[in-house]
Amino acid sequence: MNFTNLLSILESKNNLSDELFKKYLEYLNVNLEDNEIEDLSKFIEKLFGEYQSPNIFDGYYIGYKIPQISKEFDLLRITKNSVINIELKSGASEENIKKQLTQNKYYLDSLGKDKIYNITYQSNEDKLYILNEKKELSELEVKDLLEVLLTDSPTKENLDSLFDPSEFLVSPFNSTDKFIKGEYFLTDHQVKIKKSILEIMAKNEFGPCAISGKAGTGKTLLVYDIAKEIISNHNKVLIVHCGKLNLGQVKLRDVHNFDLISISEFTEQRVKDSYSLIIFDEAQRIRSIQLTVIINNKEKFNYLFSYDKTQTLSLIDGKHGNRSAAELFEGIKNHFELSENIRTNKEISSFIKRFVNKKENKSQRAYKNVTIQYFENMNCVGGYVKNLEDERWVYINYTEQLHGSSIYETYNIHTNSSANAHGVIGQEFDKVVVIVGEKFVYKETGELTHTTNGPYLPHKMLFQAITRVRKELKIIIVNNPEILERCIEILNPLQKR
């Protein structure tokens, strides 16, 4: 994003042809609608009426969005000691202005500047508002804004390097304290779904709702946020995690008194209590025996199912339980879908899409946060993975079967931080390492699969593992030239195919 002079925008708008003005905005990497240009023009004219120097108009970023979460700021001006955010509105209520500026403060505080100025220009009133130190909204005089703008000179920054999306992507499990304190915000789409579900519940007509979405779309945060709000209103919520409880869930249960159980504990006896809502997270893994309990009690409870049909791990999930659950979800009238990936960065998301399907080549880009290492056998791999643990990598094993020898044992390495594919359901980690062994192959359709299947599907477990990553992914390939060649094709697009 280019460092922009606002006065240049206004003068080019007033003096250039529409076509040339559009090209100029494209060069600046600025995307403005007509109403936004009108609000911006009024704001510039207001400042210029008080102070004619072009200096106060220099050094702005227009319409910057934080990667992954798509949080947008109308105007940002960053100096050595401060950051100035100015939002352009027309006809917004003071409540909505305060809400937006409060959210902006949360994101901008991460920059560590001495001063954060969160300001809104309301064009229809020709007024300026500021979020003060008490987090209250008050009017701001033009002369006071000019004083701020004249205090420091703007600095040119790489905004994507300043804003770390992982600071804002709160997980109820991996960032439990932040979740409890409410130090997070939902996307507009999540807020809309939450509002709809709470309105449905308020009608006191027992029935199910469903939220679906692929890995990284924010399903778990949304349903746990819904649970937290209902609990704060002194109502009872039961959360059923369709897997083993992780450490974050145990903390929510034991320290913060969430009524939270694993799916194995969900029985007829357990649902005798009165609940305002029962939530099933990772509901694609519900089995037939639990579906029976759900159906038997459908006239007594509001149900909320959160699921991703691509995240099945076993043959049983895929053939029996998952089919029954999918039929139930598809028949739910109140069904909401999350489509925007807000957790996994776009680079890694693109790599995963191409890695699991050899015929997927539409999205080609630089993959700076994906690395591969090739070994002929496992002799050196164990020590290599354990050394990675010191660099905060999390190694995710394949879940071993309970009885008899496991086909995955050869490739499993147990470290202090390692977990298996079933144990990381719903969690996320900054740096993930996985091992891909010799029995992984691509089918004629291009899909990644495994030549040997036990009770758990290896290619599904691998997919589960690599979709847990937020920042960096490392794939260790053992004795599998086909997988190595595919990874090189993706990571080195100049390589001849």
GROMACS .gro file of C-alpha atoms in nm, residues 32-436:
model
  405
   32LEU     CA    1  -1.266   0.421  -0.291
   33GLU     CA    2  -1.639   0.421  -0.364
   34ASP     CA    3  -1.806   0.744  -0.478
   35ASN     CA    4  -1.961   0.812  -0.135
   36GLU     CA    5  -1.623   0.751   0.032
   37ILE     CA    6  -1.455   0.998  -0.205
   38GLU     CA    7  -1.724   1.253  -0.118
   39ASP     CA    8  -1.669   1.209   0.258
   40LEU     CA    9  -1.292   1.225   0.212
   41SER     CA   10  -1.323   1.543   0.004
   42LYS     CA   11  -1.533   1.713   0.274
   43PHE     CA   12  -1.279   1.612   0.540
   44ILE     CA   13  -0.985   1.748   0.336
   45GLU     CA   14  -1.169   2.072   0.267
   46LYS     CA   15  -1.245   2.114   0.637
   47LEU     CA   16  -0.876   2.085   0.726
   48PHE     CA   17  -0.761   2.298   0.433
   49GLY     CA   18  -0.998   2.573   0.540
   50GLU     CA   19  -0.803   2.602   0.864
   51TYR     CA   20  -0.449   2.527   0.748
   52GLN     CA   21  -0.329   2.554   0.388
   53SER     CA   22   0.004   2.371   0.420
   54PRO     CA   23   0.013   2.042   0.228
   55ASN     CA   24   0.230   1.889   0.505
   56ILE     CA   25  -0.064   1.790   0.723
   57PHE     CA   26  -0.210   1.596   0.432
   58ASP     CA   27   0.098   1.383   0.374
   59GLY     CA   28   0.176   1.030   0.490
   60TYR     CA   29  -0.164   0.859   0.499
   61TYR     CA   30  -0.262   0.502   0.426
   62ILE     CA   31  -0.615   0.477   0.284
   63GLY     CA   32  -0.835   0.173   0.339
   64TYR     CA   33  -0.569  -0.051   0.494
   65LYS     CA   34  -0.687  -0.400   0.593
   66ILE     CA   35  -0.509  -0.620   0.846
   67PRO     CA   36  -0.426  -0.951   0.669
   68GLN     CA   37  -0.653  -1.251   0.739
   69ILE     CA   38  -0.906  -1.069   0.956
   70SER     CA   39  -0.989  -0.797   0.701
   71LYS     CA   40  -1.010  -0.529   0.971
   72GLU     CA   41  -1.014  -0.202   0.774
   73PHE     CA   42  -0.910   0.150   0.868
   74ASP     CA   43  -1.023   0.443   0.652
   75LEU     CA   44  -0.718   0.661   0.721
   76LEU     CA   45  -0.400   0.578   0.911
   77ARG     CA   46  -0.110   0.815   0.974
   78ILE     CA   47   0.183   0.671   1.168
   79THR     CA   48   0.465   0.868   1.327
   80LYS     CA   49   0.756   0.770   1.549
   81ASN     CA   50   0.551   0.823   1.865
   82SER     CA   51   0.189   0.802   1.759
   83VAL     CA   52  -0.072   0.655   1.529
   84ILE     CA   53  -0.368   0.859   1.406
   85ASN     CA   54  -0.675   0.677   1.282
   86ILE     CA   55  -0.953   0.877   1.115
   87GLU     CA   56  -1.278   0.709   1.014
   88LEU     CA   57  -1.504   0.876   0.758
   89LYS     CA   58  -1.877   0.847   0.825
   90SER     CA   59  -2.205   0.996   0.713
   91GLY     CA   60  -2.513   0.961   0.932
   92ALA     CA   61  -2.367   0.706   1.176
   93SER     CA   62  -2.503   0.702   1.533
   94GLU     CA   63  -2.275   0.802   1.818
   95GLU     CA   64  -2.315   0.449   1.956
   96ASN     CA   65  -2.182   0.295   1.633
   97ILE     CA   66  -1.902   0.551   1.610
   98LYS     CA   67  -1.791   0.470   1.965
   99LYS     CA   68  -1.813   0.096   1.900
  100GLN     CA   69  -1.595   0.119   1.589
  101LEU     CA   70  -1.335   0.344   1.751
  102THR     CA   71  -1.318   0.116   2.055
  103GLN     CA   72  -1.247  -0.178   1.825
  104ASN     CA   73  -0.988   0.024   1.637
  105LYS     CA   74  -0.812   0.111   1.964
  106TYR     CA   75  -0.784  -0.260   2.046
  107TYR     CA   76  -0.606  -0.329   1.717
  108LEU     CA   77  -0.391  -0.015   1.716
  109ASP     CA   78  -0.270  -0.065   2.073
  110SER     CA   79  -0.067  -0.358   1.941
  111LEU     CA   80   0.166  -0.113   1.764
  112GLY     CA   81   0.307   0.000   2.100
  113LYS     CA   82   0.296   0.373   2.026
  114ASP     CA   83   0.290   0.633   2.304
  115LYS     CA   84  -0.024   0.797   2.168
  116ILE     CA   85  -0.322   0.647   1.986
  117TYR     CA   86  -0.571   0.892   1.837
  118ASN     CA   87  -0.901   0.733   1.730
  119ILE     CA   88  -1.110   0.991   1.545
  120THR     CA   89  -1.424   0.995   1.331
  121TYR     CA   90  -1.526   1.265   1.085
  122GLN     CA   91  -1.906   1.275   1.051
  123SER     CA   92  -1.956   1.441   0.710
  124ASN     CA   93  -2.330   1.508   0.732
  125GLU     CA   94  -2.270   1.706   1.057
  126ASP     CA   95  -1.927   1.835   0.956
  127LYS     CA   96  -1.806   1.732   1.303
  128LEU     CA   97  -1.507   1.549   1.446
  129TYR     CA   98  -1.533   1.298   1.731
  130ILE     CA   99  -1.253   1.139   1.934
  131LEU     CA  100  -1.241   0.841   2.168
  132ASN     CA  101  -1.085   0.992   2.481
  133GLU     CA  102  -0.867   0.826   2.746
  134LYS     CA  103  -1.178   0.725   2.943
  135LYS     CA  104  -1.301   0.546   2.628
  136GLU     CA  105  -1.584   0.795   2.595
  137LEU     CA  106  -1.681   0.978   2.277
  138SER     CA  107  -1.635   1.356   2.271
  139GLU     CA  108  -1.627   1.627   2.007
  140LEU     CA  109  -1.288   1.732   1.871
  141GLU     CA  110  -1.209   2.080   1.748
  142VAL     CA  111  -1.026   2.118   1.416
  143LYS     CA  112  -0.746   2.316   1.583
  144ASP     CA  113  -0.683   2.026   1.822
  145LEU     CA  114  -0.659   1.781   1.532
  146LEU     CA  115  -0.420   2.016   1.352
  147GLU     CA  116  -0.203   2.031   1.663
  148VAL     CA  117  -0.180   1.651   1.661
  149LEU     CA  118  -0.098   1.640   1.289
  150LEU     CA  119   0.174   1.901   1.326
  151THR     CA  120   0.341   1.737   1.627
  152ASP     CA  121   0.529   1.460   1.443
  153SER     CA  122   0.619   1.385   1.083
  154PRO     CA  123   0.475   1.065   0.935
  155THR     CA  124   0.696   0.764   0.883
  156LYS     CA  125   0.669   0.521   0.595
  157GLU     CA  126   0.595   0.171   0.722
  158ASN     CA  127   0.533  -0.180   0.598
  159LEU     CA  128   0.194  -0.212   0.762
  160ASP     CA  129   0.170  -0.588   0.712
  161SER     CA  130   0.486  -0.629   0.918
  162LEU     CA  131   0.353  -0.400   1.193
  163PHE     CA  132   0.021  -0.578   1.236
  164ASP     CA  133   0.057  -0.942   1.339
  165PRO     CA  134  -0.282  -1.108   1.276
  166SER     CA  135  -0.205  -1.382   1.530
  167GLU     CA  136  -0.227  -1.117   1.804
  168PHE     CA  137  -0.596  -1.076   1.728
  169LEU     CA  138  -0.701  -1.431   1.633
  170VAL     CA  139  -0.802  -1.543   1.980
  171SER     CA  140  -0.871  -1.910   2.043
  172PRO     CA  141  -1.082  -2.008   2.346
  173PHE     CA  142  -0.837  -2.295   2.395
  174ASN     CA  143  -0.494  -2.148   2.316
  175SER     CA  144  -0.569  -1.793   2.439
  176THR     CA  145  -0.811  -1.878   2.718
  177ASP     CA  146  -0.738  -1.575   2.939
  178LYS     CA  147  -0.788  -1.333   2.648
  179PHE     CA  148  -1.114  -1.508   2.561
  180ILE     CA  149  -1.248  -1.482   2.916
  181LYS     CA  150  -1.149  -1.112   2.940
  182GLY     CA  151  -1.321  -1.042   2.609
  183GLU     CA  152  -1.000  -0.923   2.444
  184TYR     CA  153  -1.117  -1.010   2.093
  185PHE     CA  154  -1.372  -0.903   1.834
  186LEU     CA  155  -1.590  -1.105   1.602
  187THR     CA  156  -1.601  -1.027   1.232
  188ASP     CA  157  -1.913  -0.857   1.097
  189HIS     CA  158  -2.025  -1.190   0.952
  190GLN     CA  159  -1.980  -1.367   1.286
  191VAL     CA  160  -2.172  -1.091   1.464
  192LYS     CA  161  -2.458  -1.124   1.216
  193ILE     CA  162  -2.480  -1.500   1.268
  194LYS     CA  163  -2.460  -1.461   1.647
  195LYS     CA  164  -2.742  -1.207   1.644
  196SER     CA  165  -2.961  -1.435   1.431
  197ILE     CA  166  -2.905  -1.735   1.661
  198LEU     CA  167  -2.979  -1.536   1.977
  199GLU     CA  168  -3.298  -1.401   1.816
  200ILE     CA  169  -3.407  -1.755   1.727
  201MET     CA  170  -3.344  -1.869   2.084
  202ALA     CA  171  -3.537  -1.574   2.226
  203LYS     CA  172  -3.854  -1.706   2.060
  204ASN     CA  173  -3.845  -2.004   2.302
  205GLU     CA  174  -3.924  -2.247   2.023
  206PHE     CA  175  -3.697  -2.547   2.074
  207GLY     CA  176  -3.512  -2.637   1.758
  208PRO     CA  177  -3.165  -2.675   1.611
  209CYS     CA  178  -2.927  -2.427   1.450
  210ALA     CA  179  -2.610  -2.515   1.261
  211ILE     CA  180  -2.290  -2.331   1.176
  212SER     CA  181  -2.068  -2.483   0.910
  213GLY     CA  182  -1.733  -2.379   0.770
  214LYS     CA  183  -1.389  -2.507   0.683
  215ALA     CA  184  -1.086  -2.491   0.910
  216GLY     CA  185  -0.989  -2.137   1.006
  217THR     CA  186  -1.326  -1.970   0.952
  218GLY     CA  187  -1.384  -1.901   1.323
  219LYS     CA  188  -1.658  -2.151   1.407
  220THR     CA  189  -1.525  -2.243   1.751
  221LEU     CA  190  -1.467  -1.886   1.867
  222LEU     CA  191  -1.818  -1.794   1.753
  223VAL     CA  192  -1.998  -2.077   1.934
  224TYR     CA  193  -1.795  -2.030   2.253
  225ASP     CA  194  -1.868  -1.655   2.239
  226ILE     CA  195  -2.239  -1.734   2.206
  227ALA     CA  196  -2.211  -1.966   2.505
  228LYS     CA  197  -2.031  -1.701   2.710
  229GLU     CA  198  -2.298  -1.439   2.638
  230ILE     CA  199  -2.585  -1.672   2.728
  231ILE     CA  200  -2.409  -1.774   3.051
  232SER     CA  201  -2.349  -1.406   3.139
  233ASN     CA  202  -2.729  -1.364   3.129
  234HIS     CA  203  -2.760  -1.633   3.399
  235ASN     CA  204  -2.872  -1.912   3.168
  236LYS     CA  205  -2.728  -2.262   3.151
  237VAL     CA  206  -2.531  -2.383   2.850
  238LEU     CA  207  -2.381  -2.727   2.792
  239ILE     CA  208  -2.089  -2.744   2.549
  240VAL     CA  209  -2.017  -3.086   2.404
  241HIS     CA  210  -1.677  -3.121   2.237
  242CYS     CA  211  -1.686  -3.409   1.990
  243GLY     CA  212  -1.342  -3.539   2.085
  244LYS     CA  213  -1.112  -3.543   2.387
  245LEU     CA  214  -1.093  -3.224   2.593
  246ASN     CA  215  -0.774  -3.024   2.547
  247LEU     CA  216  -0.596  -2.823   2.818
  248GLY     CA  217  -0.776  -2.501   2.727
  249GLN     CA  218  -1.114  -2.669   2.757
  250VAL     CA  219  -1.018  -2.821   3.090
  251LYS     CA  220  -0.926  -2.469   3.210
  252LEU     CA  221  -1.260  -2.332   3.088
  253ARG     CA  222  -1.434  -2.612   3.277
  254ASP     CA  223  -1.235  -2.622   3.601
  255VAL     CA  224  -1.131  -2.258   3.644
  256HIS     CA  225  -1.406  -2.063   3.467
  257ASN     CA  226  -1.696  -2.300   3.542
  258PHE     CA  227  -1.806  -2.374   3.187
  259ASP     CA  228  -2.030  -2.680   3.172
  260LEU     CA  229  -1.813  -2.858   2.915
  261ILE     CA  230  -1.789  -3.229   2.841
  262SER     CA  231  -1.645  -3.459   2.578
  263ILE     CA  232  -1.882  -3.639   2.344
  264SER     CA  233  -1.821  -3.971   2.523
  265GLU     CA  234  -1.992  -3.823   2.832
  266PHE     CA  235  -2.304  -3.716   2.641
  267THR     CA  236  -2.569  -3.966   2.754
  268GLU     CA  237  -2.940  -3.967   2.841
  269GLN     CA  238  -2.843  -3.931   3.206
  270ARG     CA  239  -2.632  -3.620   3.132
  271VAL     CA  240  -2.914  -3.427   2.963
  272LYS     CA  241  -3.159  -3.443   3.251
  273ASP     CA  242  -3.056  -3.091   3.358
  274SER     CA  243  -3.235  -2.787   3.218
  275TYR     CA  244  -3.022  -2.606   2.957
  276SER     CA  245  -3.101  -2.297   2.752
  277LEU     CA  246  -2.869  -2.430   2.484
  278ILE     CA  247  -2.660  -2.738   2.408
  279ILE     CA  248  -2.367  -2.674   2.172
  280PHE     CA  249  -2.191  -2.950   1.978
  281ASP     CA  250  -1.852  -2.834   1.852
  282GLU     CA  251  -1.677  -3.043   1.582
  283ALA     CA  252  -2.017  -3.204   1.534
  284GLN     CA  253  -1.911  -3.385   1.215
  285ARG     CA  254  -1.765  -3.647   1.453
  286ILE     CA  255  -2.094  -3.728   1.628
  287ARG     CA  256  -2.166  -4.101   1.619
  288SER     CA  257  -2.500  -4.278   1.580
  289ILE     CA  258  -2.532  -4.356   1.951
  290GLN     CA  259  -2.507  -3.986   2.040
  291LEU     CA  260  -2.743  -3.887   1.759
  292THR     CA  261  -3.003  -4.109   1.921
  293VAL     CA  262  -2.975  -3.915   2.247
  294ILE     CA  263  -2.994  -3.584   2.057
  295ILE     CA  264  -3.306  -3.686   1.864
  296ASN     CA  265  -3.475  -3.828   2.175
  297ASN     CA  266  -3.443  -3.489   2.347
  298LYS     CA  267  -3.506  -3.253   2.055
  299GLU     CA  268  -3.830  -3.120   2.211
  300LYS     CA  269  -3.651  -3.020   2.532
  301PHE     CA  270  -3.347  -2.821   2.418
  302ASN     CA  271  -3.214  -2.567   2.175
  303TYR     CA  272  -2.925  -2.729   1.987
  304LEU     CA  273  -2.637  -2.558   1.807
  305PHE     CA  274  -2.416  -2.773   1.585
  306SER     CA  275  -2.077  -2.642   1.467
  307TYR     CA  276  -1.910  -2.859   1.206
  308ASP     CA  277  -1.674  -2.900   0.912
  309LYS     CA  278  -1.761  -3.198   0.695
  310THR     CA  279  -1.402  -3.214   0.559
  311GLN     CA  280  -1.255  -3.284   0.903
  312THR     CA  281  -1.348  -3.650   0.954
  313LEU     CA  282  -1.066  -3.871   1.078
  314SER     CA  283  -1.184  -4.230   1.080
  315LEU     CA  284  -1.367  -4.483   0.870
  316ILE     CA  285  -1.648  -4.488   1.124
  317ASP     CA  286  -1.687  -4.111   1.103
  318GLY     CA  287  -1.687  -4.127   0.727
  319LYS     CA  288  -1.930  -4.413   0.673
  320HIS     CA  289  -2.174  -4.425   0.963
  321GLY     CA  290  -2.176  -4.147   1.222
  322ASN     CA  291  -2.082  -3.871   0.981
  323ARG     CA  292  -2.343  -3.968   0.725
  324SER     CA  293  -2.620  -3.957   0.987
  325ALA     CA  294  -2.495  -3.629   1.128
  326ALA     CA  295  -2.464  -3.475   0.781
  327GLU     CA  296  -2.825  -3.569   0.703
  328LEU     CA  297  -2.936  -3.405   1.026
  329PHE     CA  298  -2.739  -3.085   0.961
  330GLU     CA  299  -2.853  -3.054   0.601
  331GLY     CA  300  -3.215  -3.070   0.713
  332ILE     CA  301  -3.178  -2.787   0.964
  333LYS     CA  302  -3.373  -2.479   0.864
  334ASN     CA  303  -3.155  -2.233   1.055
  335HIS     CA  304  -2.821  -2.308   0.891
  336PHE     CA  305  -2.538  -2.052   0.873
  337GLU     CA  306  -2.214  -2.084   0.680
  338LEU     CA  307  -1.879  -1.919   0.756
  339SER     CA  308  -1.678  -1.895   0.436
  340GLU     CA  309  -1.398  -1.645   0.506
  341ASN     CA  310  -1.074  -1.793   0.642
  342ILE     CA  311  -0.967  -1.565   0.928
  343ARG     CA  312  -0.712  -1.786   1.104
  344THR     CA  313  -0.484  -1.954   0.852
  345ASN     CA  314  -0.291  -1.698   0.650
  346LYS     CA  315  -0.373  -1.693   0.281
  347GLU     CA  316  -0.030  -1.817   0.181
  348ILE     CA  317  -0.053  -2.136   0.387
  349SER     CA  318  -0.418  -2.184   0.298
  350SER     CA  319  -0.324  -2.171  -0.072
  351PHE     CA  320  -0.041  -2.420  -0.020
  352ILE     CA  321  -0.265  -2.667   0.164
  353LYS     CA  322  -0.526  -2.652  -0.111
  354ARG     CA  323  -0.264  -2.736  -0.374
  355PHE     CA  324  -0.086  -2.994  -0.158
  356VAL     CA  325  -0.394  -3.208  -0.096
  357ASN     CA  326  -0.500  -3.196  -0.460
  358LYS     CA  327  -0.239  -3.230  -0.734
  359LYS     CA  328  -0.472  -3.083  -0.995
  360GLU     CA  329  -0.529  -2.761  -0.799
  361ASN     CA  330  -0.294  -2.506  -0.956
  362LYS     CA  331  -0.503  -2.191  -0.981
  363SER     CA  332  -0.355  -2.010  -0.682
  364GLN     CA  333   0.019  -1.971  -0.737
  365ARG     CA  334   0.216  -1.742  -0.509
  366ALA     CA  335   0.534  -1.719  -0.305
  367TYR     CA  336   0.525  -1.953  -0.006
  368LYS     CA  337   0.773  -1.799   0.236
  369ASN     CA  338   0.624  -1.965   0.543
  370VAL     CA  339   0.620  -2.323   0.413
  371THR     CA  340   0.937  -2.535   0.417
  372ILE     CA  341   1.013  -2.898   0.334
  373GLN     CA  342   1.291  -3.139   0.432
  374TYR     CA  343   1.356  -3.475   0.268
  375PHE     CA  344   1.500  -3.784   0.438
  376GLU     CA  345   1.546  -4.135   0.301
  377ASN     CA  346   1.453  -4.304   0.629
  378MET     CA  347   1.358  -4.222   0.989
  379ASN     CA  348   1.709  -4.260   1.137
  380CYS     CA  349   1.776  -3.886   1.162
  381VAL     CA  350   1.420  -3.759   1.174
  382GLY     CA  351   1.357  -3.814   1.545
  383GLY     CA  352   1.650  -3.600   1.656
  384TYR     CA  353   1.567  -3.337   1.395
  385VAL     CA  354   1.207  -3.304   1.516
  386LYS     CA  355   1.312  -3.288   1.881
  387ASN     CA  356   1.551  -3.003   1.799
  388LEU     CA  357   1.265  -2.818   1.633
  389GLU     CA  358   1.077  -2.832   1.961
  390ASP     CA  359   1.334  -2.592   2.109
  391GLU     CA  360   1.231  -2.343   1.838
  392ARG     CA  361   0.865  -2.366   1.946
  393TRP     CA  362   0.752  -2.598   1.670
  394VAL     CA  363   0.459  -2.828   1.755
  395TYR     CA  364   0.486  -3.175   1.604
  396ILE     CA  365   0.152  -3.345   1.538
  397ASN     CA  366   0.152  -3.725   1.535
  398TYR     CA  367  -0.089  -3.961   1.364
  399THR     CA  368  -0.335  -4.103   1.617
  400GLU     CA  369  -0.249  -4.465   1.690
  401GLN     CA  370  -0.517  -4.731   1.708
  402LEU     CA  371  -0.607  -4.860   2.051
  403HIS     CA  372  -0.553  -5.230   1.982
  404GLY     CA  373  -0.288  -5.414   1.783
  405SER     CA  374   0.007  -5.270   1.597
  406SER     CA  375  -0.043  -4.933   1.432
  407ILE     CA  376   0.044  -4.853   1.072
  408TYR     CA  377   0.143  -4.503   1.192
  409GLU     CA  378   0.390  -4.602   1.466
  410THR     CA  379   0.692  -4.575   1.234
  411TYR     CA  380   0.631  -4.206   1.174
  412ASN     CA  381   0.534  -4.099   1.525
  413ILE     CA  382   0.784  -3.914   1.742
  414HIS     CA  383   0.696  -3.831   2.100
  415THR     CA  384   0.827  -3.499   2.231
  416ASN     CA  385   0.723  -3.276   2.520
  417SER     CA  386   0.501  -3.067   2.293
  418SER     CA  387   0.379  -3.331   2.048
  419ALA     CA  388   0.011  -3.415   2.015
  420ASN     CA  389  -0.190  -3.643   1.792
  421ALA     CA  390  -0.440  -3.552   1.522
  422HIS     CA  391  -0.740  -3.622   1.745
  423GLY     CA  392  -0.593  -3.425   2.035
  424VAL     CA  393  -0.553  -3.101   1.838
  425ILE     CA  394  -0.910  -3.078   1.709
  426GLY     CA  395  -1.022  -2.718   1.738
  427GLN     CA  396  -0.678  -2.591   1.841
  428GLU     CA  397  -0.426  -2.375   1.655
  429PHE     CA  398  -0.050  -2.328   1.673
  430ASP     CA  399   0.192  -2.073   1.531
  431LYS     CA  400   0.440  -2.332   1.396
  432VAL     CA  401   0.341  -2.687   1.296
  433VAL     CA  402   0.561  -2.973   1.172
  434VAL     CA  403   0.430  -3.297   1.022
  435ILE     CA  404   0.583  -3.610   0.869
  436VAL     CA  405   0.466  -3.752   0.536
   0.00000   0.00000   0.00000
